[in-house]
């Protein structure tokens, strides 16, 4: 096919490939360095000799982390946040987007405008904290879930996708006596698998990486998610008084930076593993859900 491309088109394709390769390298090099440091001996890490390949290969940093009960506690909290928050977020997005996808809905444009307005303006941090306090949600996972569970961007993607589905499908279902809920659950949702998988991935990544809400609303160490644990490791790994301080025997074999890098790698691993399972839906759902205004 490329034989039929003009000279300008071939130059464009070559430039696009060059940009993609450069982008991959820019992303891959820091990750390779991060993993290499986590797998290298302390002396090489201290000297700064480790670049893209481990030196004096060892797994002590990962053993140290996996022996920590606090890590697994934070990991379970993050999994719970990502799973519950994503599920609730998808359900709310579907129930809000379905009626908004109907042109005959009274006040539809104004409702969409209100949603879009909240993307640019919010009540602020202090009112939000006071609201969580008044609802007695501090030191619960709901204080982390509720502020992020309604995402207007994901809602609009879902709404635009539903608008692309043929009206004849719904009309035929109504002729057969199907109610709106039956149409939604038995017809629209099965056809919306790509966009549902897409926004589920968006929610999952958002909740998994959420640090600010957890830091602001949670002080109970048992409810500390992985990102807060990671921050604690970074600040306390070299602090003799810290909860994650390293003893002298550990410091002989493992550099604090190796433990930090190993924690970062383990924190990003679940999302890296999840993405391939949803990738086949991601491109189709994102494109179809964003082409219509």
Coordinates of C-alpha atoms in Angstrom, one line a residue:
X1 CA 0.0 0.0 0.0
X2 CA 2.9 2.4 0.8
X3 CA 4.0 2.1 -2.9
X4 CA 1.0 4.2 -3.9
X5 CA 1.7 6.9 -1.4
X6 CA 3.0 10.2 -2.6
X7 CA 6.4 11.6 -1.5
X8 CA 4.7 13.9 1.0
X9 CA 2.7 11.1 2.5
X10 CA 5.8 8.8 2.8
X11 CA 7.6 11.7 4.6
X12 CA 4.7 12.1 6.9
X13 CA 4.6 8.4 7.7
X14 CA 8.3 8.3 8.3
X15 CA 8.1 11.3 10.6
X16 CA 5.2 9.8 12.5
X17 CA 7.2 6.5 13.0
X18 CA 10.2 8.5 14.2
X19 CA 8.1 10.4 16.7
X20 CA 6.5 7.2 18.0
X21 CA 9.9 5.5 18.3
X22 CA 11.3 8.5 20.2
X23 CA 8.3 8.5 22.5
X24 CA 8.7 4.8 23.3
X25 CA 12.4 5.4 24.1
X26 CA 11.6 8.4 26.3
X27 CA 9.1 6.2 28.2
X28 CA 11.2 3.0 28.3
X29 CA 14.5 4.4 29.4
X30 CA 13.3 5.7 32.8
X31 CA 11.4 2.5 33.5
X32 CA 14.5 0.4 32.6
X33 CA 16.6 2.5 34.9
X34 CA 14.1 2.2 37.7
X35 CA 14.0 -1.6 37.4
X36 CA 17.8 -1.9 37.0
X37 CA 18.4 0.1 40.2
X38 CA 15.9 -2.0 42.1
X39 CA 17.8 -5.1 41.1
X40 CA 21.3 -3.9 41.7
X41 CA 23.7 -4.2 44.6
X42 CA 24.0 -1.3 47.0
X43 CA 27.6 -0.3 46.1
X44 CA 26.7 0.2 42.4
X45 CA 23.6 2.2 43.3
X46 CA 25.5 4.4 45.7
X47 CA 28.1 5.1 43.1
X48 CA 25.5 6.0 40.4
X49 CA 26.9 3.4 38.0
X50 CA 23.6 1.7 37.3
X51 CA 22.0 2.9 34.1
X52 CA 19.9 0.5 31.9
X53 CA 21.2 -2.9 33.1
X54 CA 21.3 -4.3 36.7
X55 CA 24.8 -4.6 38.3
X56 CA 25.4 -7.3 40.9
X57 CA 21.9 -8.7 40.3
X58 CA 19.9 -9.3 43.5
X59 CA 16.3 -9.5 44.6
X60 CA 16.8 -8.3 48.2
X61 CA 14.8 -5.1 47.7
X62 CA 11.8 -7.0 46.5
X63 CA 12.2 -9.5 49.4
X64 CA 12.3 -6.6 51.8
X65 CA 9.0 -5.1 50.4
X66 CA 7.2 -8.4 50.1
X67 CA 8.0 -9.2 53.7
X68 CA 6.3 -6.0 54.8
X69 CA 2.7 -6.4 56.1
X70 CA 2.2 -2.7 55.6
X71 CA 2.8 -3.1 51.8
X72 CA 0.2 -5.8 51.4
X73 CA -2.3 -3.9 53.6
X74 CA -1.9 -0.8 51.4
X75 CA -2.0 -2.9 48.2
X76 CA -5.3 -4.5 49.3
X77 CA -6.8 -1.0 50.1
X78 CA -5.8 0.2 46.6
X79 CA -7.3 -2.8 44.9
X80 CA -10.5 -2.3 46.8
X81 CA -10.6 1.4 45.9
X82 CA -9.9 0.8 42.3
X83 CA -12.5 -2.0 42.0
X84 CA -15.3 -0.4 44.0
X85 CA -14.7 3.1 42.7
X86 CA -14.5 2.0 39.1
X87 CA -17.6 -0.2 39.3
X88 CA -19.6 2.6 41.0
X89 CA -18.2 5.2 38.5
X90 CA -19.2 3.1 35.5
X91 CA -22.7 2.5 36.8
X92 CA -23.2 6.3 37.5
X93 CA -21.8 7.2 34.1
X94 CA -24.2 4.8 32.3
X95 CA -27.3 5.9 34.2
X96 CA -26.5 9.6 33.6
X97 CA -25.3 9.2 30.0
X98 CA -28.3 7.1 28.8
X99 CA -31.0 9.7 29.3
X100 CA -28.6 12.5 28.2
X101 CA -28.1 10.7 24.9
X102 CA -31.8 11.2 24.0
X103 CA -32.4 14.4 22.0
X104 CA -36.0 14.7 23.3
X105 CA -35.0 14.9 26.9
X106 CA -36.4 18.2 28.4
X107 CA -33.6 20.6 29.3
X108 CA -30.9 18.3 27.9
X109 CA -28.6 21.0 26.7
X110 CA -28.8 22.8 30.1
X111 CA -28.1 19.7 32.0
X112 CA -25.0 18.9 29.9
X113 CA -23.9 22.5 30.3
X114 CA -24.1 22.2 34.1
X115 CA -22.0 19.0 33.9
X116 CA -19.4 20.7 31.7
X117 CA -19.3 23.7 34.1
X118 CA -18.2 21.4 36.9
X119 CA -15.2 20.3 34.8
X120 CA -13.9 23.9 35.0
X121 CA -15.1 25.1 38.4
X122 CA -15.5 23.3 41.8
X123 CA -16.4 24.3 45.3
X124 CA -12.8 24.0 46.5
X125 CA -10.8 21.8 48.9
X126 CA -12.1 23.3 52.2
X127 CA -15.8 22.9 51.5
X128 CA -15.2 19.4 50.2
X129 CA -13.4 18.5 53.4
X130 CA -16.1 20.0 55.5
X131 CA -18.7 18.0 53.5
X132 CA -16.8 14.8 54.2
X133 CA -16.6 15.6 57.8
X134 CA -20.3 16.4 58.1
X135 CA -21.1 13.1 56.4
X136 CA -18.8 11.3 58.9
X137 CA -16.8 9.8 56.0
X138 CA -13.3 10.7 57.2
X139 CA -11.1 7.7 57.7
X140 CA -13.3 5.6 55.4
X141 CA -12.6 4.5 51.8
X142 CA -15.8 6.3 50.7
X143 CA -14.1 9.6 51.4
X144 CA -11.6 8.7 48.6
X145 CA -14.2 7.2 46.3
X146 CA -17.1 9.8 46.4
X147 CA -15.1 12.9 45.2
X148 CA -13.9 11.0 42.1
X149 CA -16.7 8.7 41.3
X150 CA -18.5 11.2 39.1
X151 CA -16.2 12.0 36.2
X152 CA -17.8 14.3 33.6
X153 CA -15.2 13.4 30.9
X154 CA -16.1 9.7 31.2
X155 CA -19.8 10.5 31.2
X156 CA -19.5 12.5 28.0
X157 CA -17.6 9.7 26.3
X158 CA -20.3 7.3 27.3
X159 CA -23.0 9.7 26.2
X160 CA -21.4 10.3 22.8
X161 CA -21.0 6.6 22.2
X162 CA -24.7 5.9 23.0
X163 CA -25.7 8.6 20.5
X164 CA -23.9 6.7 17.7
X165 CA -26.1 3.6 18.2
X166 CA -28.9 3.4 15.6
X167 CA -32.3 4.7 16.8
X168 CA -34.0 1.9 14.9
X169 CA -32.7 -0.6 17.5
X170 CA -34.5 1.1 20.4
X171 CA -37.6 1.7 18.3
X172 CA -37.8 -2.0 17.4
X173 CA -37.4 -2.9 21.1
X174 CA -40.2 -0.5 22.1
X175 CA -42.5 -2.1 19.5
X176 CA -41.8 -5.5 21.1
X177 CA -42.9 -4.0 24.4
X178 CA -39.5 -3.5 26.1
X179 CA -39.2 -0.9 28.8
X180 CA -36.4 1.7 29.0
X181 CA -34.5 -0.3 31.6
X182 CA -34.8 -3.5 29.6
X183 CA -33.6 -1.7 26.5
X184 CA -30.7 -0.3 28.5
X185 CA -29.6 -3.6 30.1
X186 CA -30.3 -6.0 27.4
X187 CA -29.6 -4.0 24.3
X188 CA -27.5 -0.8 24.9
X189 CA -25.1 -2.2 27.5
X190 CA -24.0 -5.3 25.4
X191 CA -23.5 -3.0 22.4
X192 CA -21.5 -0.6 24.6
X193 CA -18.8 -3.0 25.8
X194 CA -15.9 -1.1 24.2
X195 CA -16.8 2.2 25.8
X196 CA -17.6 0.6 29.2
X197 CA -14.2 -1.1 29.2
X198 CA -12.6 2.2 28.3
X199 CA -14.1 4.3 31.1
X200 CA -13.6 1.4 33.5
X201 CA -9.9 1.6 32.7
X202 CA -9.9 5.4 33.1
X203 CA -11.6 5.1 36.5
X204 CA -9.3 2.2 37.6
X205 CA -6.1 4.1 36.8
X206 CA -7.4 7.2 38.5
X207 CA -8.3 5.5 41.7
X208 CA -5.1 3.4 41.7
X209 CA -3.0 6.6 41.4
X210 CA -5.1 8.7 43.7
X211 CA -2.9 10.2 46.4
X212 CA -4.3 13.6 47.3
X213 CA -7.8 12.5 48.5
X214 CA -6.3 9.6 50.5
X215 CA -3.7 11.9 52.1
X216 CA -6.4 14.5 53.0
X217 CA -9.2 12.3 54.3
X218 CA -7.4 9.3 55.8
X219 CA -5.2 9.2 58.8
X220 CA -5.8 5.6 59.8
X221 CA -2.7 3.6 58.8
X222 CA -4.8 0.5 58.2
X223 CA -6.7 2.4 55.4
X224 CA -3.6 3.8 53.8
X225 CA -3.6 3.1 50.0
X226 CA -0.5 2.2 48.0
X227 CA 0.3 5.7 46.8
X228 CA 0.4 7.1 50.3
X229 CA 2.5 4.1 51.4
X230 CA 4.9 4.9 48.5
X231 CA 5.2 8.5 49.6
X232 CA 6.0 7.3 53.1
X233 CA 8.7 4.9 51.8
X234 CA 10.3 7.7 49.8
X235 CA 10.4 10.0 52.8
X236 CA 11.3 7.5 55.5
X237 CA 13.5 4.9 53.8
X238 CA 16.6 6.7 54.9
X239 CA 15.2 8.1 58.1
X240 CA 16.5 6.2 61.2
X241 CA 13.2 7.1 63.1
X242 CA 10.9 6.1 60.2
X243 CA 8.6 3.2 60.1
X244 CA 10.4 1.8 57.1
X245 CA 13.9 2.6 58.2
X246 CA 16.6 0.2 57.1
X247 CA 18.8 -1.6 59.6
X248 CA 22.6 -1.7 59.1
X249 CA 22.6 -5.3 57.8
X250 CA 20.1 -4.4 55.2
X251 CA 22.0 -1.3 54.1
X252 CA 25.1 -3.5 53.3
X253 CA 23.2 -5.2 50.5
X254 CA 20.3 -3.0 49.6
X255 CA 20.4 0.8 48.9
X256 CA 17.3 2.8 50.0
X257 CA 16.9 3.9 46.4
X258 CA 16.6 0.2 45.4
X259 CA 13.7 -0.2 47.8
X260 CA 12.0 3.0 46.6
X261 CA 12.4 1.9 43.0
X262 CA 11.1 -1.6 43.7
X263 CA 8.1 -0.2 45.5
X264 CA 7.4 2.1 42.5
X265 CA 7.7 -0.8 40.1
X266 CA 5.3 -3.1 42.1
X267 CA 2.9 -0.2 42.4
X268 CA 2.6 0.3 38.7
X269 CA 2.6 -3.4 37.8
X270 CA -1.1 -4.1 38.4
X271 CA -2.2 -1.4 35.9
X272 CA 0.4 -2.7 33.4
X273 CA -1.1 -6.2 33.7
X274 CA -4.7 -4.9 33.5
X275 CA -4.2 -2.8 30.3
X276 CA -3.6 -5.7 27.8
X277 CA -7.0 -7.3 28.7
X278 CA -8.8 -4.0 28.0
X279 CA -6.7 -2.7 25.2
X280 CA -8.7 -4.4 22.4
X281 CA -11.8 -2.3 23.6
X282 CA -9.8 0.8 24.4
X283 CA -9.1 2.3 21.0
X284 CA -12.6 1.6 19.5
X285 CA -14.4 2.9 22.6
X286 CA -12.2 6.0 22.9
X287 CA -12.6 6.9 19.2
X288 CA -16.3 6.3 18.8
X289 CA -17.1 7.9 22.1
X290 CA -15.3 11.1 21.2
X291 CA -16.2 11.8 17.6
X292 CA -19.6 13.3 18.3
X293 CA -20.3 16.5 20.3

